[in-house]
Amino acid sequence: MALIATTAEAHVKWFAPYIVGAPLQPVETVLRDIWFWVAIALVLVCFAAARAIETSRFGPLIFEALDRFTSPLWARIDDYVRVVIASFFVAIFATGGVYLTPDLKTPAEWVSWLQLLIAALIFSRRTMPFAGLGIVALWLLAARDYDLFHLFDYLALGLGVAAYLIIEPMKDDWRVHRFEVLRWGLAIALMWSSLEKFAYPEWFYPLVVEKPFLTMGMPRDVFIPMAGIAEFTMGFGLLWTALIRRLSAIAMIVIFTSAVLPFGRIDLIGHGLITAILVAVACDQNRADGLLPGLKQKLSAIPAGLAVAIVVFMSGYWGLHLAFYGAGGFSGPVAAEKTTHSHSVEYPHGPQSDIGIGAPPTRGQRE
């Protein structure tokens, strides 16, 4: 399942045209797709096998091997995470014209300088909390220009990174939770963004046409839902028992690394924070299960927990879209062919935006 998620992990909004308010594919259509259920069955087998191994006599041996391999980095993991976060903000400063992520365009030059300031604040533990607050401020600034539904893609991850920067310099009672908030932020972000593959499968069609090798020979409408399930369940895996979350993190590190070659530097920059968090999860030698530890010990809790997660996230995604855009959705004026990307070599799909910076239609245009 991990091998088919490469396209899922290349954030589609960075590479193809999209309209967030467009009508979603009905939930019943998603649930009638046989490949949706085939993918879930494969994931449950993998998770059950990992959990069975974890509780067997081989479990301690696997943990010992993982700990031995990752110990050098784990000893300096805070330094690593801080350097990668700072490097990410330097990279988007150098790219210019974006809030936090490649698809949130802005013409405001001072936003780039604010992101460079955030990078500088990370190198002192005294100023790290201000960097965290700066990330929250950037998300709120982006909310002036972009719909909240669009920004939900980046809310959980942004809050997780911000919370880490705020908590890391604190006393031990708070500091011990710094990697947990990172992991939860990433897990929620992955599960939420994976739902695009079910809600808007047509967004991925240009990528599949342009890079057909990504499907590994599978039909397009088989590959996309299975890739969506792979992304969702690996995000879910980050919240489960120690071995499942570490193996999920390792699988995603491989996937994100392999996605850089076909998708280039935009993918590398955009996923820099995610990869840093995944490395921290893979290295984490804490075997506590956090929330509901007694429940997670049971093998039967895996399908039940996954079912609850799917219901909660799908209900939230489709429900919030309905609340924001209504039953018919919003796709812009019929006569105006819109794209949120200006046409360029890096964004080869679709017409050129008349707005020029890739921003969505204004609220005034919708009325």
Short mmCIF file of C-alpha atoms in Angstrom, two decimals:
data_model
loop_
_atom_site.label_atom_id
_atom_site.label_comp_id
_atom_site.label_asym_id
_atom_site.label_seq_id
_atom_site.Cartn_x
_atom_site.Cartn_y
_atom_site.Cartn_z
CA MET A 1 0.00 0.00 0.00
CA ALA A 2 2.83 2.41 0.75
CA LEU A 3 4.22 2.00 -2.77
CA ILE A 4 1.07 3.36 -4.43
CA ALA A 5 0.92 6.58 -2.42
CA THR A 6 3.55 8.62 -4.26
CA THR A 7 1.04 10.71 -6.19
CA ALA A 8 -1.05 11.11 -3.05
CA GLU A 9 1.93 12.59 -1.24
CA ALA A 10 2.63 15.12 -4.00
CA HIS A 11 0.17 17.80 -2.94
CA VAL A 12 -2.04 18.21 -5.98
CA LYS A 13 -2.78 21.91 -5.39
CA TRP A 14 0.89 22.66 -6.10
CA PHE A 15 0.87 21.08 -9.54
CA ALA A 16 -2.60 21.17 -11.12
CA PRO A 17 -5.58 23.54 -11.34
CA TYR A 18 -8.31 23.26 -8.74
CA ILE A 19 -11.40 25.02 -7.45
CA VAL A 20 -11.94 24.30 -3.76
CA GLY A 21 -15.62 25.25 -3.86
CA ALA A 22 -16.47 22.89 -6.71
CA PRO A 23 -19.12 20.24 -5.92
CA LEU A 24 -17.69 17.17 -4.19
CA GLN A 25 -18.05 13.65 -5.44
CA PRO A 26 -20.98 12.21 -3.42
CA VAL A 27 -20.05 10.13 -0.40
CA GLU A 28 -22.19 7.27 -1.65
CA THR A 29 -20.11 7.16 -4.85
CA VAL A 30 -16.96 6.88 -2.76
CA LEU A 31 -18.41 4.09 -0.64
CA ARG A 32 -19.61 2.14 -3.68
CA ASP A 33 -16.09 1.99 -5.09
CA ILE A 34 -14.81 -1.56 -4.64
CA TRP A 35 -11.18 -0.35 -4.67
CA PHE A 36 -11.87 1.83 -1.63
CA TRP A 37 -12.72 -1.32 0.33
CA VAL A 38 -9.93 -3.42 -1.19
CA ALA A 39 -7.41 -0.81 -0.06
CA ILE A 40 -8.87 -0.75 3.46
CA ALA A 41 -8.71 -4.55 3.65
CA LEU A 42 -5.04 -4.54 2.62
CA VAL A 43 -4.21 -1.89 5.22
CA LEU A 44 -5.99 -3.77 7.99
CA VAL A 45 -3.99 -6.90 7.18
CA CYS A 46 -0.74 -4.91 7.33
CA PHE A 47 -1.66 -3.19 10.61
CA ALA A 48 -2.83 -6.43 12.20
CA ALA A 49 0.42 -8.15 11.20
CA ALA A 50 2.49 -5.27 12.62
CA ARG A 51 0.52 -5.36 15.87
CA ALA A 52 0.87 -9.15 16.15
CA ILE A 53 4.64 -8.87 15.65
CA GLU A 54 4.81 -6.04 18.18
CA THR A 55 3.27 -8.23 20.88
CA SER A 56 5.31 -11.31 19.98
CA ARG A 57 8.78 -12.23 21.16
CA PHE A 58 10.16 -10.48 18.09
CA GLY A 59 8.73 -7.13 19.14
CA PRO A 60 11.49 -6.19 21.62
CA LEU A 61 14.14 -7.24 19.09
CA ILE A 62 12.64 -4.96 16.42
CA PHE A 63 12.44 -2.03 18.85
CA GLU A 64 16.04 -2.64 19.91
CA ALA A 65 17.18 -2.61 16.27
CA LEU A 66 15.22 0.56 15.48
CA ASP A 67 16.53 2.28 18.60
CA ARG A 68 20.13 1.33 17.84
CA PHE A 69 19.88 2.59 14.26
CA THR A 70 18.19 5.89 15.15
CA SER A 71 19.95 6.66 18.46
CA PRO A 72 22.58 9.06 17.01
CA LEU A 73 19.87 11.25 15.48
CA TRP A 74 17.48 10.84 18.41
CA ALA A 75 20.15 12.29 20.71
CA ARG A 76 20.06 15.51 18.63
CA ILE A 77 16.48 15.34 17.39
CA ASP A 78 15.47 18.78 18.66
CA ASP A 79 18.41 20.36 16.87
CA TYR A 80 17.45 18.50 13.70
CA VAL A 81 13.79 19.54 13.86
CA ARG A 82 14.66 23.18 14.58
CA VAL A 83 17.18 23.34 11.72
CA VAL A 84 14.72 21.83 9.24
CA ILE A 85 11.90 24.18 10.30
CA ALA A 86 14.23 27.16 9.98
CA SER A 87 15.52 25.91 6.62
CA PHE A 88 11.95 25.55 5.39
CA PHE A 89 11.21 29.19 6.17
CA VAL A 90 14.45 30.30 4.53
CA ALA A 91 13.44 28.31 1.43
CA ILE A 92 9.98 29.86 1.16
CA PHE A 93 11.53 33.28 1.79
CA ALA A 94 13.82 32.65 -1.17
CA THR A 95 10.91 31.38 -3.27
CA GLY A 96 8.91 34.49 -2.41
CA GLY A 97 5.27 35.35 -2.91
CA VAL A 98 3.68 32.64 -0.78
CA TYR A 99 2.11 32.14 2.65
CA LEU A 100 3.60 29.04 4.26
CA THR A 101 3.01 26.72 1.27
CA PRO A 102 3.39 26.87 -2.53
CA ASP A 103 -0.33 27.14 -3.38
CA LEU A 104 -1.07 30.13 -1.08
CA LYS A 105 0.16 32.96 -3.29
CA THR A 106 0.52 36.59 -2.18
CA PRO A 107 1.91 39.71 -3.89
CA ALA A 108 2.92 41.19 -0.51
CA GLU A 109 6.73 41.28 -0.35
CA TRP A 110 6.78 41.83 3.41
CA VAL A 111 5.28 38.36 3.96
CA SER A 112 8.50 36.80 2.66
CA TRP A 113 10.56 38.91 5.05
CA LEU A 114 8.33 37.86 7.95
CA GLN A 115 9.08 34.23 7.09
CA LEU A 116 12.81 34.96 7.14
CA LEU A 117 12.35 36.54 10.57
CA ILE A 118 10.57 33.38 11.77
CA ALA A 119 13.57 31.34 10.61
CA ALA A 120 15.95 33.60 12.55
CA LEU A 121 13.85 33.38 15.73
CA ILE A 122 14.09 29.57 15.76
CA PHE A 123 17.83 29.53 16.48
CA SER A 124 17.41 30.84 20.04
CA ARG A 125 15.30 28.94 22.55
CA ARG A 126 14.29 32.28 24.09
CA THR A 127 12.73 33.47 20.83
CA MET A 128 11.33 30.15 19.57
CA PRO A 129 7.84 30.85 21.00
CA PHE A 130 7.69 34.05 18.94
CA ALA A 131 8.45 31.99 15.84
CA GLY A 132 5.52 29.72 16.73
CA LEU A 133 3.23 32.70 17.12
CA GLY A 134 4.51 33.98 13.78
CA ILE A 135 3.36 30.78 12.06
CA VAL A 136 -0.14 31.23 13.51
CA ALA A 137 -0.09 34.87 12.38
CA LEU A 138 0.82 33.84 8.81
CA TRP A 139 -2.10 31.39 8.71
CA LEU A 140 -4.45 34.14 9.91
CA LEU A 141 -3.07 36.53 7.30
CA ALA A 142 -3.70 33.96 4.59
CA ALA A 143 -7.31 33.75 5.82
CA ARG A 144 -7.84 37.29 4.52
CA ASP A 145 -7.22 36.13 0.94
CA TYR A 146 -8.24 32.47 0.95
CA ASP A 147 -11.29 30.52 2.04
CA LEU A 148 -11.12 28.83 5.43
CA PHE A 149 -12.01 25.50 3.84
CA HIS A 150 -8.87 25.76 1.70
CA LEU A 151 -6.76 26.75 4.71
CA PHE A 152 -7.96 23.77 6.75
CA ASP A 153 -5.44 21.74 4.73
CA TYR A 154 -2.67 23.52 6.64
CA LEU A 155 -4.28 24.25 10.00
CA ALA A 156 -3.39 21.09 11.94
CA LEU A 157 0.20 20.91 10.67
CA GLY A 158 0.76 24.63 11.24
CA LEU A 159 -0.60 24.44 14.78
CA GLY A 160 1.50 21.35 15.48
CA VAL A 161 4.73 23.06 14.40
CA ALA A 162 3.78 26.27 16.21
CA ALA A 163 2.99 24.35 19.40
CA TYR A 164 6.34 22.55 19.20
CA LEU A 165 8.22 25.85 18.94
CA ILE A 166 6.29 27.25 21.90
CA ILE A 167 6.56 24.13 24.10
CA GLU A 168 10.17 23.11 23.40
CA PRO A 169 11.77 25.83 25.58
CA MET A 170 9.37 25.22 28.49
CA LYS A 171 9.86 23.17 31.64
CA ASP A 172 9.71 19.39 31.53
CA ASP A 173 6.02 19.07 32.45
CA TRP A 174 5.12 20.68 29.13
CA ARG A 175 8.23 19.89 27.10
CA VAL A 176 7.69 16.13 27.19
CA HIS A 177 4.65 16.58 24.93
CA ARG A 178 6.46 18.48 22.15
CA PHE A 179 6.82 15.55 19.76
CA GLU A 180 3.33 14.31 20.54
CA VAL A 181 1.78 17.59 19.34
CA LEU A 182 3.92 17.42 16.19
CA ARG A 183 2.77 13.87 15.51
CA TRP A 184 -0.90 14.65 16.07
CA GLY A 185 -0.71 17.74 13.90
CA LEU A 186 0.82 15.79 11.03
CA ALA A 187 -1.54 12.83 11.42
CA ILE A 188 -4.63 15.04 11.26
CA ALA A 189 -3.21 16.98 8.31
CA LEU A 190 -2.51 13.79 6.34
CA MET A 191 -5.93 12.30 7.01
CA TRP A 192 -7.69 15.53 6.09
CA SER A 193 -5.76 16.20 2.88
CA SER A 194 -6.11 12.56 1.75
CA LEU A 195 -9.85 13.12 1.32
CA GLU A 196 -9.17 15.20 -1.80
CA LYS A 197 -8.58 11.93 -3.65
CA PHE A 198 -12.18 10.92 -2.96
CA ALA A 199 -13.84 14.36 -3.06
CA TYR A 200 -12.05 15.64 -6.21
CA PRO A 201 -10.54 12.68 -8.10
CA GLU A 202 -10.55 14.75 -11.30
CA TRP A 203 -7.88 17.05 -9.81
CA PHE A 204 -5.41 14.19 -10.14
CA TYR A 205 -6.18 13.32 -13.75
CA PRO A 206 -3.70 15.87 -15.24
CA LEU A 207 -0.90 14.48 -13.06
CA VAL A 208 -1.67 10.92 -14.11
CA VAL A 209 -1.70 11.96 -17.79
CA GLU A 210 1.54 13.92 -17.45
CA LYS A 211 3.34 11.28 -15.33
CA PRO A 212 1.68 7.93 -16.16
CA PHE A 213 4.48 5.92 -14.53
CA LEU A 214 3.17 6.98 -11.10
CA THR A 215 0.25 4.55 -11.33
CA MET A 216 2.61 1.59 -11.86
CA GLY A 217 0.34 0.24 -14.57
CA MET A 218 -2.87 0.42 -12.58
CA PRO A 219 -5.95 2.07 -14.12
CA ARG A 220 -6.37 5.68 -13.05
CA ASP A 221 -9.64 5.11 -11.18
CA VAL A 222 -8.11 2.19 -9.28
CA PHE A 223 -4.93 3.97 -8.33
CA ILE A 224 -6.39 7.25 -7.01
CA PRO A 225 -8.74 5.81 -4.33
CA MET A 226 -6.11 3.30 -3.22
CA ALA A 227 -3.53 6.10 -2.95
CA GLY A 228 -6.03 8.10 -0.89
CA ILE A 229 -6.56 5.22 1.51
CA ALA A 230 -2.80 4.69 1.78
CA GLU A 231 -2.29 8.32 2.79
CA PHE A 232 -5.24 8.34 5.21
CA THR A 233 -4.26 5.11 6.94
CA MET A 234 -0.59 5.99 7.31
CA GLY A 235 -1.72 9.23 8.95
CA PHE A 236 -3.96 7.13 11.19
CA GLY A 237 -1.00 4.84 11.89
CA LEU A 238 0.93 7.77 13.40
CA LEU A 239 -1.65 7.79 16.21
CA TRP A 240 -1.55 4.07 17.00
CA THR A 241 0.91 1.86 18.90
CA ALA A 242 4.67 2.46 18.89
CA LEU A 243 5.65 -0.02 16.16
CA ILE A 244 2.77 0.89 13.84
CA ARG A 245 3.51 4.61 14.08
CA ARG A 246 7.25 4.14 13.55
CA LEU A 247 6.72 1.86 10.55
CA SER A 248 4.13 4.27 9.13
CA ALA A 249 6.62 7.12 9.49
CA ILE A 250 9.40 5.14 7.79
CA ALA A 251 7.09 4.23 4.90
CA MET A 252 6.11 7.87 4.41
CA ILE A 253 9.73 9.03 4.56
CA VAL A 254 10.47 6.67 1.66
CA ILE A 255 7.40 7.94 -0.22
CA PHE A 256 8.16 11.64 0.25
CA THR A 257 11.78 11.11 -0.74
CA SER A 258 10.80 9.23 -3.89
CA ALA A 259 8.31 11.98 -4.82
CA VAL A 260 11.06 14.60 -5.02
CA LEU A 261 12.53 13.22 -8.26
CA PRO A 262 9.35 13.37 -10.38
CA PHE A 263 7.94 16.53 -8.74
CA GLY A 264 11.09 18.57 -8.14
CA ARG A 265 12.09 21.29 -5.72
CA ILE A 266 8.54 22.55 -5.06
CA ASP A 267 7.73 19.15 -3.58
CA LEU A 268 10.98 19.12 -1.60
CA ILE A 269 10.32 22.56 -0.09
CA GLY A 270 6.62 22.02 0.48
CA HIS A 271 7.11 18.74 2.30
CA GLY A 272 10.18 19.79 4.30
CA LEU A 273 8.30 20.21 7.58
CA ILE A 274 6.40 16.96 7.09
CA THR A 275 9.57 14.97 6.48
CA ALA A 276 11.23 16.43 9.58
CA ILE A 277 8.28 15.37 11.74
CA LEU A 278 8.27 11.89 10.20
CA VAL A 279 11.96 11.48 11.04
CA ALA A 280 11.20 12.49 14.64
CA VAL A 281 8.40 9.89 14.81
CA ALA A 282 10.61 7.17 13.31
CA CYS A 283 13.34 7.93 15.86
CA ASP A 284 11.03 8.33 18.86
CA GLN A 285 12.00 5.74 21.49
CA ASN A 286 8.96 6.43 23.67
CA ARG A 287 6.71 3.36 23.52
CA ALA A 288 3.75 4.83 25.39
CA ASP A 289 0.51 4.83 23.41
CA GLY A 290 -0.79 8.21 24.58
CA LEU A 291 -4.55 8.52 24.12
CA LEU A 292 -6.59 5.38 25.01
CA PRO A 293 -3.58 3.08 25.55
CA GLY A 294 -5.70 0.20 26.85
CA LEU A 295 -7.89 0.22 23.77
CA LYS A 296 -4.97 0.27 21.34
CA GLN A 297 -3.54 -2.89 22.85
CA LYS A 298 -6.45 -4.89 21.40
CA LEU A 299 -6.13 -6.19 17.87
CA SER A 300 -9.86 -5.69 17.29
CA ALA A 301 -9.47 -1.98 18.03
CA ILE A 302 -7.62 -1.40 14.75
CA PRO A 303 -10.62 -1.81 12.40
CA ALA A 304 -12.91 -0.09 14.90
CA GLY A 305 -10.55 2.86 15.31
CA LEU A 306 -10.03 3.18 11.57
CA ALA A 307 -13.79 3.09 10.97
CA VAL A 308 -14.36 5.86 13.51
CA ALA A 309 -11.59 7.96 11.95
CA ILE A 310 -13.05 7.57 8.45
CA VAL A 311 -16.55 8.50 9.62
CA VAL A 312 -15.33 11.54 11.59
CA PHE A 313 -13.08 12.92 8.85
CA MET A 314 -15.42 12.26 5.94
CA SER A 315 -18.35 13.76 7.87
CA GLY A 316 -16.24 16.79 8.71
CA TYR A 317 -14.93 17.28 5.17
CA TRP A 318 -18.24 16.89 3.36
CA GLY A 319 -20.17 18.66 6.12
CA LEU A 320 -17.92 21.71 6.23
CA HIS A 321 -17.89 21.96 2.44
CA LEU A 322 -21.68 21.96 2.50
CA ALA A 323 -21.68 24.65 5.19
CA PHE A 324 -19.23 26.87 3.26
CA TYR A 325 -20.46 26.43 -0.31
CA GLY A 326 -23.95 24.93 -0.15
CA ALA A 327 -25.27 21.82 -1.85
CA GLY A 328 -24.39 23.05 -5.35
CA GLY A 329 -20.89 24.19 -4.45
CA PHE A 330 -19.18 27.16 -6.08
CA SER A 331 -17.09 26.91 -9.23
CA GLY A 332 -16.97 30.50 -10.47
CA PRO A 333 -18.71 32.17 -13.41
CA VAL A 334 -19.58 29.72 -16.17
CA ALA A 335 -18.05 31.88 -18.90
CA ALA A 336 -14.79 32.51 -17.08
CA GLU A 337 -12.32 29.63 -17.16
CA LYS A 338 -10.48 30.00 -13.89
CA THR A 339 -7.41 28.44 -12.35
CA THR A 340 -5.78 29.27 -9.06
CA HIS A 341 -2.34 28.92 -10.68
CA SER A 342 -0.84 31.36 -13.12
CA HIS A 343 0.40 29.40 -16.13
CA SER A 344 4.13 28.68 -15.98
CA VAL A 345 6.64 25.91 -16.55
CA GLU A 346 6.11 24.68 -12.99
CA TYR A 347 2.30 24.81 -13.27
CA PRO A 348 1.73 23.62 -16.85
CA HIS A 349 -1.96 22.77 -16.54
CA GLY A 350 -4.85 25.01 -17.41
CA PRO A 351 -5.26 28.61 -18.56
CA GLN A 352 -3.46 31.63 -17.20
CA SER A 353 -5.12 33.27 -14.22
CA ASP A 354 -6.26 36.82 -14.90
CA ILE A 355 -5.54 37.58 -11.25
CA GLY A 356 -1.89 36.81 -11.78
CA ILE A 357 -0.92 35.58 -8.31
CA GLY A 358 -2.98 32.43 -8.14
CA ALA A 359 -5.52 33.75 -5.63
CA PRO A 360 -9.08 32.39 -5.63
CA PRO A 361 -12.06 34.48 -6.75
CA THR A 362 -12.97 37.20 -4.26
CA ARG A 363 -16.08 36.97 -2.16
CA GLY A 364 -17.47 39.91 -4.07
CA GLN A 365 -17.19 38.00 -7.35
CA ARG A 366 -19.19 35.13 -5.88
CA GLU A 367 -22.18 37.19 -4.96
#
